[in-house]
Amino acid sequence: MLNKRLIMNKITIYIAIVFMGFSDLGIIAQTPKSPLSRVINVSGTTQIAPSLSGDGKHMIFTTTDNLKRELLVFYSYQQRPGKWTQPQPVTAVNRSQKINHLGGYSLSYNGNYIYFTSRKTYGIGKYDIWYSKRTGNNKWSTPTNLGRPVNSAQDDGCPSLSPDGKTLYFVRCQSMNQKEGSDCQLMMVKRRNQDYWGEPEALPDHINDGNILSPRILADNQTLLYAKGQGDSWDLYQTRRTVNGWTQPVALDYLNTAGDERFASVPAQGDVIYYSTKFKGTYDIIKARIPEEFQPLKVVYLKGKVVDRQGLPLEAFIQIYDVEDKSLAQYHRTKQNDSGFEFYVPAGKKYDFSVVPLTPNYTFYSEIFDLCELTVSIRKKLDIELENLDKGITFPLQCLQFENDSTLSNTSRLEMSRLIKLLKNNPGTQIEIAVHRDSWETDSVLQVDTTLVQVDTTLVQVDTTLVQVDTTLVQVDTTLAQVDTTLFEELFITESSLQAIDSLQIPQDIPAKPKLDPTEIQAQAISRYLQERGVPDYLLEPKGYADSQPVAVNDTEEQRILNRRVEIRIL
């Protein structure tokens, strides 16, 4: 009995010690949290300001775990969940350590850029925003000043680049030192092109109602975290950009304590947050579960490359359109020496994704992403191989959909525009328009309405106007620099070209026959539509294959969807 009592007493004492030891982290009252491994949180040293890449595998942070016990920026890679490599110093940033703003940096979502805050020479103001590009494994280029108008005569810092690389969030302060800033406003600025930025603007007053530092835009490109406070007392807040503007900020009380919570980072998965807080006298980096109501929108993380049949990189335009309103949500142009791409596509909408090569004599790729019901963030690897337009090559029109036997859906406008451009850019190319369906009983074929539908037979010229990039002079440092005038090739689909794509219906002079297979009607409807847009009829061979060439066994709805398809074959 005595031994049992002693054991129970020891267990009670042990539990009390555990709860006391972790009470500073608020595990009981708040949300599940755990410190990162001792590879990162070295005992007796300070670790603050984690910033992670979108995939959660790359992290930079500030630590005193070095010979001089100085606060330096280090880099680590997560080999598997919870297994981090031995951190290594980021020399390109640490060279100016004594004049950098501590924690005033961020790692881009693709892990290829570090944006940081420094008083380096040849700047615009006192503290400016600089960036360094990855050139190898933890090797970074000589830092470059971001220039005007982002940097100003005031103190500018704490940059955070949006996942699409098009918007930068930062703070502009009346004064800033190595540890903090005062009278700091949260700003945003949009990129004009690869090298130049527009004019920064402050976020609304209901957000800028105090001293702001350390903004972080999340992977959905809508949820924004930032810290508000002064001295050693900072709390984290969150707001979200909607169609009606920015929402009222909400304090992250599942993390905030009476101490200092200023630095946080959320990978694209969106269910955990990395932040630094004081634990037993020093700061450690903590990983915490984000309550559902605070999580950003779910996203699909698309990563891949565009290559030809030999696996060589191809230059191409990649476009993601909102299917409902036909607006261009995201785009990217791959390069000859870098055909890779990354996108973070938020849930709640249906998207038209396409890859159109700059070299005309290649096929294009398209796909519909329906993210309306997405409940968890996912990763999708998408390596795309485009074929030369050689005889016999077949490629699908995956974004072409029919509302019924004879009418193309409104979502097909973009796909038809791509096909028209391909044919116009490759004169004389003959194609077969092959329409397939899933199998069904012969006597269940729907009776086709024999009413003739009147359509406008006027030839509509697809707008081939090249889009001119704004050539406004942009001030960089003290030198006027002319923005590079880039002409977007005709392959890039513009809004004016979309307006030329009308509703698509069966032409009036195609005789509708009772029990005519719908694939024949659909193939002829596509053919006539192309003819009305200037494609000669002798280049088009519409053909309906009914259910004679299935690509799946047709037992499930998913398999039947695969069998219902439209393909283009080069003749």
Short mmCIF file of C-alpha atoms in Angstrom, two decimals, residues 161-452:
data_model
loop_
_atom_site.label_atom_id
_atom_site.label_comp_id
_atom_site.label_asym_id
_atom_site.label_seq_id
_atom_site.Cartn_x
_atom_site.Cartn_y
_atom_site.Cartn_z
CA LEU A 161 5.15 38.71 -50.55
CA SER A 162 1.82 37.23 -51.66
CA PRO A 163 1.85 33.60 -52.89
CA ASP A 164 1.33 34.70 -56.52
CA GLY A 165 4.22 37.17 -56.22
CA LYS A 166 2.03 40.07 -57.35
CA THR A 167 1.47 41.97 -54.07
CA LEU A 168 3.82 43.02 -51.29
CA TYR A 169 2.63 43.85 -47.77
CA PHE A 170 4.95 45.88 -45.53
CA VAL A 171 5.03 48.62 -42.89
CA ARG A 172 6.03 52.26 -43.22
CA CYS A 173 7.16 53.83 -39.94
CA GLN A 174 7.94 57.30 -38.65
CA SER A 175 10.95 55.76 -36.95
CA MET A 176 12.51 52.31 -36.68
CA ASN A 177 15.43 50.77 -34.83
CA GLN A 178 16.92 47.30 -34.76
CA LYS A 179 14.22 45.88 -32.48
CA GLU A 180 10.99 47.76 -33.18
CA GLY A 181 9.26 50.64 -34.94
CA SER A 182 6.91 53.42 -33.92
CA ASP A 183 3.91 54.97 -35.69
CA CYS A 184 4.02 52.14 -38.25
CA GLN A 185 1.28 51.76 -40.87
CA LEU A 186 0.44 48.60 -42.78
CA MET A 187 0.89 49.14 -46.54
CA MET A 188 0.39 47.14 -49.73
CA VAL A 189 1.78 47.57 -53.23
CA LYS A 190 1.10 45.70 -56.48
CA ARG A 191 3.74 44.58 -58.94
CA ARG A 192 3.69 46.18 -62.41
CA ASN A 193 6.04 43.68 -63.98
CA GLN A 194 9.01 41.55 -63.00
CA ASP A 195 11.14 44.52 -61.94
CA TYR A 196 8.85 47.43 -61.05
CA TRP A 197 6.12 48.14 -58.54
CA GLY A 198 3.17 50.50 -58.43
CA GLU A 199 2.46 53.16 -55.82
CA PRO A 200 2.01 51.82 -52.25
CA GLU A 201 -1.24 52.48 -50.42
CA ALA A 202 -2.18 52.17 -46.75
CA LEU A 203 -4.71 49.61 -45.60
CA PRO A 204 -7.99 50.99 -44.15
CA ASP A 205 -8.11 52.86 -40.84
CA HIS A 206 -9.94 50.06 -39.03
CA ILE A 207 -6.76 48.00 -39.53
CA ASN A 208 -4.24 50.80 -39.10
CA ASP A 209 -5.58 51.78 -35.67
CA GLY A 210 -2.30 51.26 -33.79
CA ASN A 211 1.39 50.52 -34.18
CA ILE A 212 1.67 47.67 -36.72
CA LEU A 213 4.59 45.32 -37.47
CA SER A 214 5.29 41.87 -38.97
CA PRO A 215 2.50 41.35 -41.55
CA ARG A 216 2.09 37.90 -43.13
CA ILE A 217 -0.21 37.28 -46.10
CA LEU A 218 -1.34 33.64 -46.14
CA ALA A 219 -1.57 31.13 -48.99
CA ASP A 220 -5.21 31.91 -49.84
CA ASN A 221 -4.02 35.46 -50.71
CA GLN A 222 -6.88 36.79 -48.60
CA THR A 223 -6.05 36.16 -44.94
CA LEU A 224 -3.56 38.61 -43.41
CA LEU A 225 -1.83 38.29 -40.03
CA TYR A 226 0.00 41.14 -38.31
CA ALA A 227 1.22 42.22 -34.88
CA LYS A 228 0.05 45.29 -32.99
CA GLY A 229 1.66 46.72 -29.87
CA GLN A 230 4.70 48.47 -28.45
CA GLY A 231 7.86 47.59 -26.53
CA ASP A 232 7.66 44.05 -25.14
CA SER A 233 3.89 43.77 -25.46
CA TRP A 234 2.66 42.58 -28.87
CA ASP A 235 -0.41 40.62 -29.91
CA LEU A 236 -1.26 38.91 -33.19
CA TYR A 237 -4.33 39.89 -35.22
CA GLN A 238 -6.04 38.61 -38.34
CA THR A 239 -8.13 40.21 -41.08
CA ARG A 240 -9.42 38.90 -44.41
CA ARG A 241 -9.88 40.56 -47.79
CA THR A 242 -13.35 40.04 -49.26
CA VAL A 243 -15.32 41.50 -52.17
CA ASN A 244 -16.55 44.13 -49.70
CA GLY A 245 -13.08 45.05 -48.44
CA TRP A 246 -11.05 44.03 -45.40
CA THR A 247 -12.91 42.51 -42.46
CA GLN A 248 -12.74 43.82 -38.91
CA PRO A 249 -9.50 42.52 -37.34
CA VAL A 250 -9.75 39.73 -34.78
CA ALA A 251 -7.17 39.07 -32.06
CA LEU A 252 -5.61 35.60 -32.15
CA ASP A 253 -6.42 34.94 -28.51
CA TYR A 254 -5.78 31.24 -28.94
CA LEU A 255 -2.09 32.31 -29.06
CA ASN A 256 -1.83 35.72 -27.43
CA THR A 257 -0.63 35.98 -23.84
CA ALA A 258 0.39 38.84 -21.57
CA GLY A 259 3.85 38.56 -23.12
CA ASP A 260 5.18 39.19 -26.60
CA GLU A 261 3.61 37.38 -29.59
CA ARG A 262 4.81 39.23 -32.66
CA PHE A 263 6.20 36.81 -35.25
CA ALA A 264 4.12 34.10 -36.95
CA SER A 265 4.10 32.06 -40.17
CA VAL A 266 1.49 29.69 -41.66
CA PRO A 267 2.35 27.17 -44.43
CA ALA A 268 -0.15 26.62 -47.24
CA GLN A 269 -1.80 23.64 -45.52
CA GLY A 270 -3.38 26.28 -43.28
CA ASP A 271 -4.03 24.15 -40.19
CA VAL A 272 -0.90 24.94 -38.13
CA ILE A 273 0.92 28.13 -37.23
CA TYR A 274 4.59 28.60 -36.30
CA TYR A 275 5.34 31.44 -33.90
CA SER A 276 7.83 32.48 -31.23
CA THR A 277 7.03 33.10 -27.58
CA LYS A 278 8.90 33.27 -24.28
CA PHE A 279 9.31 29.96 -22.44
CA LYS A 280 11.34 29.71 -19.22
CA GLY A 281 13.22 32.94 -19.82
CA THR A 282 14.10 32.49 -23.50
CA TYR A 283 12.17 32.53 -26.75
CA ASP A 284 11.40 29.29 -28.58
CA ILE A 285 9.60 28.51 -31.84
CA ILE A 286 6.26 26.83 -31.23
CA LYS A 287 3.97 24.93 -33.59
CA ALA A 288 0.26 25.22 -32.77
CA ARG A 289 -2.99 23.92 -34.20
CA ILE A 290 -5.15 26.69 -35.70
CA PRO A 291 -8.81 26.54 -34.64
CA GLU A 292 -11.12 26.01 -37.60
CA GLU A 293 -12.65 29.50 -37.39
CA PHE A 294 -9.21 31.10 -37.76
CA GLN A 295 -7.91 28.94 -40.58
CA PRO A 296 -7.40 30.53 -44.01
CA LEU A 297 -9.35 29.31 -47.03
CA LYS A 298 -8.34 25.88 -48.26
CA VAL A 299 -6.07 25.89 -51.29
CA VAL A 300 -4.79 23.59 -54.00
CA TYR A 301 -1.03 23.86 -54.24
CA LEU A 302 -0.14 23.29 -57.89
CA LYS A 303 3.47 22.64 -58.75
CA GLY A 304 4.91 21.39 -62.00
CA LYS A 305 6.76 22.17 -65.20
CA VAL A 306 6.06 22.52 -68.93
CA VAL A 307 8.19 20.42 -71.30
CA ASP A 308 8.16 19.01 -74.83
CA ARG A 309 8.24 15.33 -75.82
CA GLN A 310 12.00 15.19 -75.18
CA GLY A 311 11.56 16.65 -71.70
CA LEU A 312 13.08 20.01 -72.66
CA PRO A 313 11.64 23.19 -71.07
CA LEU A 314 9.03 25.13 -73.04
CA GLU A 315 8.11 28.79 -72.77
CA ALA A 316 4.39 29.08 -72.17
CA PHE A 317 1.61 31.21 -70.74
CA ILE A 318 -0.20 29.59 -67.82
CA GLN A 319 -3.57 31.15 -67.04
CA ILE A 320 -6.14 30.46 -64.34
CA TYR A 321 -9.56 31.98 -64.97
CA ASP A 322 -12.54 32.22 -62.66
CA VAL A 323 -15.13 30.27 -64.67
CA GLU A 324 -18.10 32.21 -63.30
CA ASP A 325 -17.07 35.78 -64.14
CA LYS A 326 -14.30 34.99 -66.69
CA SER A 327 -11.79 37.11 -64.75
CA LEU A 328 -8.11 36.23 -64.84
CA ALA A 329 -7.30 35.01 -61.33
CA GLN A 330 -3.60 34.14 -61.76
CA TYR A 331 -1.06 33.80 -64.53
CA HIS A 332 2.58 32.95 -65.05
CA ARG A 333 4.98 32.84 -67.97
CA THR A 334 7.51 30.04 -67.94
CA LYS A 335 10.95 30.64 -69.40
CA GLN A 336 13.26 28.63 -71.61
CA ASN A 337 15.67 28.07 -68.73
CA ASP A 338 12.97 27.73 -66.06
CA SER A 339 9.76 26.00 -67.09
CA GLY A 340 8.59 25.40 -63.52
CA PHE A 341 5.47 26.92 -62.01
CA GLU A 342 3.73 27.14 -58.64
CA PHE A 343 0.21 28.29 -57.85
CA TYR A 344 -1.86 28.49 -54.68
CA VAL A 345 -5.48 28.37 -55.81
CA PRO A 346 -8.09 29.18 -53.12
CA ALA A 347 -11.24 27.14 -52.58
CA GLY A 348 -14.79 28.27 -53.21
CA LYS A 349 -14.75 28.64 -57.00
CA LYS A 350 -14.45 26.74 -60.26
CA TYR A 351 -11.35 27.52 -62.34
CA ASP A 352 -10.25 27.11 -65.95
CA PHE A 353 -6.54 26.19 -65.96
CA SER A 354 -4.62 26.28 -69.24
CA VAL A 355 -1.09 26.11 -70.62
CA VAL A 356 -0.54 27.69 -74.05
CA PRO A 357 2.99 27.48 -75.53
CA LEU A 358 4.63 30.55 -77.02
CA THR A 359 5.81 28.43 -79.95
CA PRO A 360 2.69 28.09 -82.17
CA ASN A 361 3.19 24.55 -83.51
CA TYR A 362 2.45 22.81 -80.19
CA THR A 363 -0.71 21.52 -78.59
CA PHE A 364 -2.13 23.27 -75.54
CA TYR A 365 -3.29 21.83 -72.20
CA SER A 366 -6.45 22.67 -70.27
CA GLU A 367 -8.32 21.41 -67.23
CA ILE A 368 -11.25 22.45 -65.03
CA PHE A 369 -10.57 22.65 -61.29
CA ASP A 370 -13.82 22.62 -59.34
CA LEU A 371 -12.85 23.78 -55.85
CA CYS A 372 -16.33 24.80 -54.72
CA GLU A 373 -16.55 21.95 -52.21
CA LEU A 374 -12.87 21.70 -51.25
CA THR A 375 -12.67 20.87 -47.53
CA VAL A 376 -8.94 20.30 -47.09
CA SER A 377 -5.87 21.86 -48.68
CA ILE A 378 -4.13 19.52 -51.11
CA ARG A 379 -1.00 19.36 -53.24
CA LYS A 380 -1.18 18.49 -56.92
CA LYS A 381 1.89 17.77 -59.03
CA LEU A 382 1.24 18.68 -62.65
CA ASP A 383 4.10 18.06 -65.09
CA ILE A 384 2.72 18.96 -68.52
CA GLU A 385 4.11 17.57 -71.77
CA LEU A 386 3.02 19.38 -74.93
CA GLU A 387 3.23 17.71 -78.34
CA ASN A 388 4.25 19.05 -81.73
CA LEU A 389 1.31 19.36 -84.11
CA ASP A 390 2.38 16.29 -86.08
CA LYS A 391 -0.06 14.12 -88.01
CA GLY A 392 -1.85 11.62 -85.81
CA ILE A 393 -1.35 13.57 -82.57
CA THR A 394 -4.48 13.65 -80.39
CA PHE A 395 -5.15 16.00 -77.48
CA PRO A 396 -8.30 16.52 -75.38
CA LEU A 397 -10.44 19.61 -74.94
CA GLN A 398 -10.98 19.05 -71.22
CA CYS A 399 -12.69 22.39 -70.62
CA LEU A 400 -15.32 21.85 -73.33
CA GLN A 401 -18.68 20.95 -71.83
CA PHE A 402 -22.21 20.59 -73.24
CA GLU A 403 -25.36 21.73 -71.49
CA ASN A 404 -27.40 19.31 -73.60
CA ASP A 405 -27.10 17.39 -76.87
CA SER A 406 -26.62 20.50 -78.97
CA THR A 407 -25.54 23.42 -76.79
CA LEU A 408 -22.08 24.10 -75.42
CA SER A 409 -22.00 25.48 -71.89
CA ASN A 410 -20.94 29.03 -71.19
CA THR A 411 -17.81 27.66 -69.50
CA SER A 412 -16.59 26.50 -72.92
CA ARG A 413 -15.84 30.01 -74.20
CA LEU A 414 -12.23 29.94 -73.06
CA GLU A 415 -11.57 26.51 -74.54
CA MET A 416 -13.04 27.51 -77.91
CA SER A 417 -10.92 30.66 -77.89
CA ARG A 418 -7.78 28.56 -77.37
CA LEU A 419 -8.70 26.21 -80.22
CA ILE A 420 -9.39 29.14 -82.58
CA LYS A 421 -6.02 30.68 -81.76
CA LEU A 422 -4.24 27.38 -82.37
CA LEU A 423 -5.82 27.02 -85.81
CA LYS A 424 -5.22 30.64 -86.78
CA ASN A 425 -1.57 30.42 -85.70
CA ASN A 426 -1.06 27.21 -87.68
CA PRO A 427 -2.67 27.92 -91.09
CA GLY A 428 -3.62 24.87 -93.13
CA THR A 429 -3.73 22.48 -90.16
CA GLN A 430 -6.48 19.90 -90.67
CA ILE A 431 -8.19 18.44 -87.62
CA GLU A 432 -10.73 15.80 -86.71
CA ILE A 433 -13.21 16.88 -84.05
CA ALA A 434 -13.94 13.61 -82.25
CA VAL A 435 -16.80 13.51 -79.74
CA HIS A 436 -17.31 10.47 -77.49
CA ARG A 437 -19.92 9.53 -74.91
CA ASP A 438 -20.39 6.89 -72.27
CA SER A 439 -22.46 3.80 -73.09
CA TRP A 440 -26.22 3.65 -72.62
CA GLU A 441 -29.14 1.61 -73.86
CA THR A 442 -29.97 2.26 -77.52
CA ASP A 443 -33.68 2.76 -76.90
CA SER A 444 -32.94 5.35 -74.23
CA VAL A 445 -31.44 7.87 -76.64
CA LEU A 446 -33.21 11.16 -76.14
CA GLN A 447 -35.31 12.51 -78.99
CA VAL A 448 -33.57 15.53 -80.44
CA ASP A 449 -35.66 18.68 -80.74
CA THR A 450 -36.02 19.28 -84.48
CA THR A 451 -36.71 23.00 -84.06
CA LEU A 452 -34.12 24.99 -85.94
#
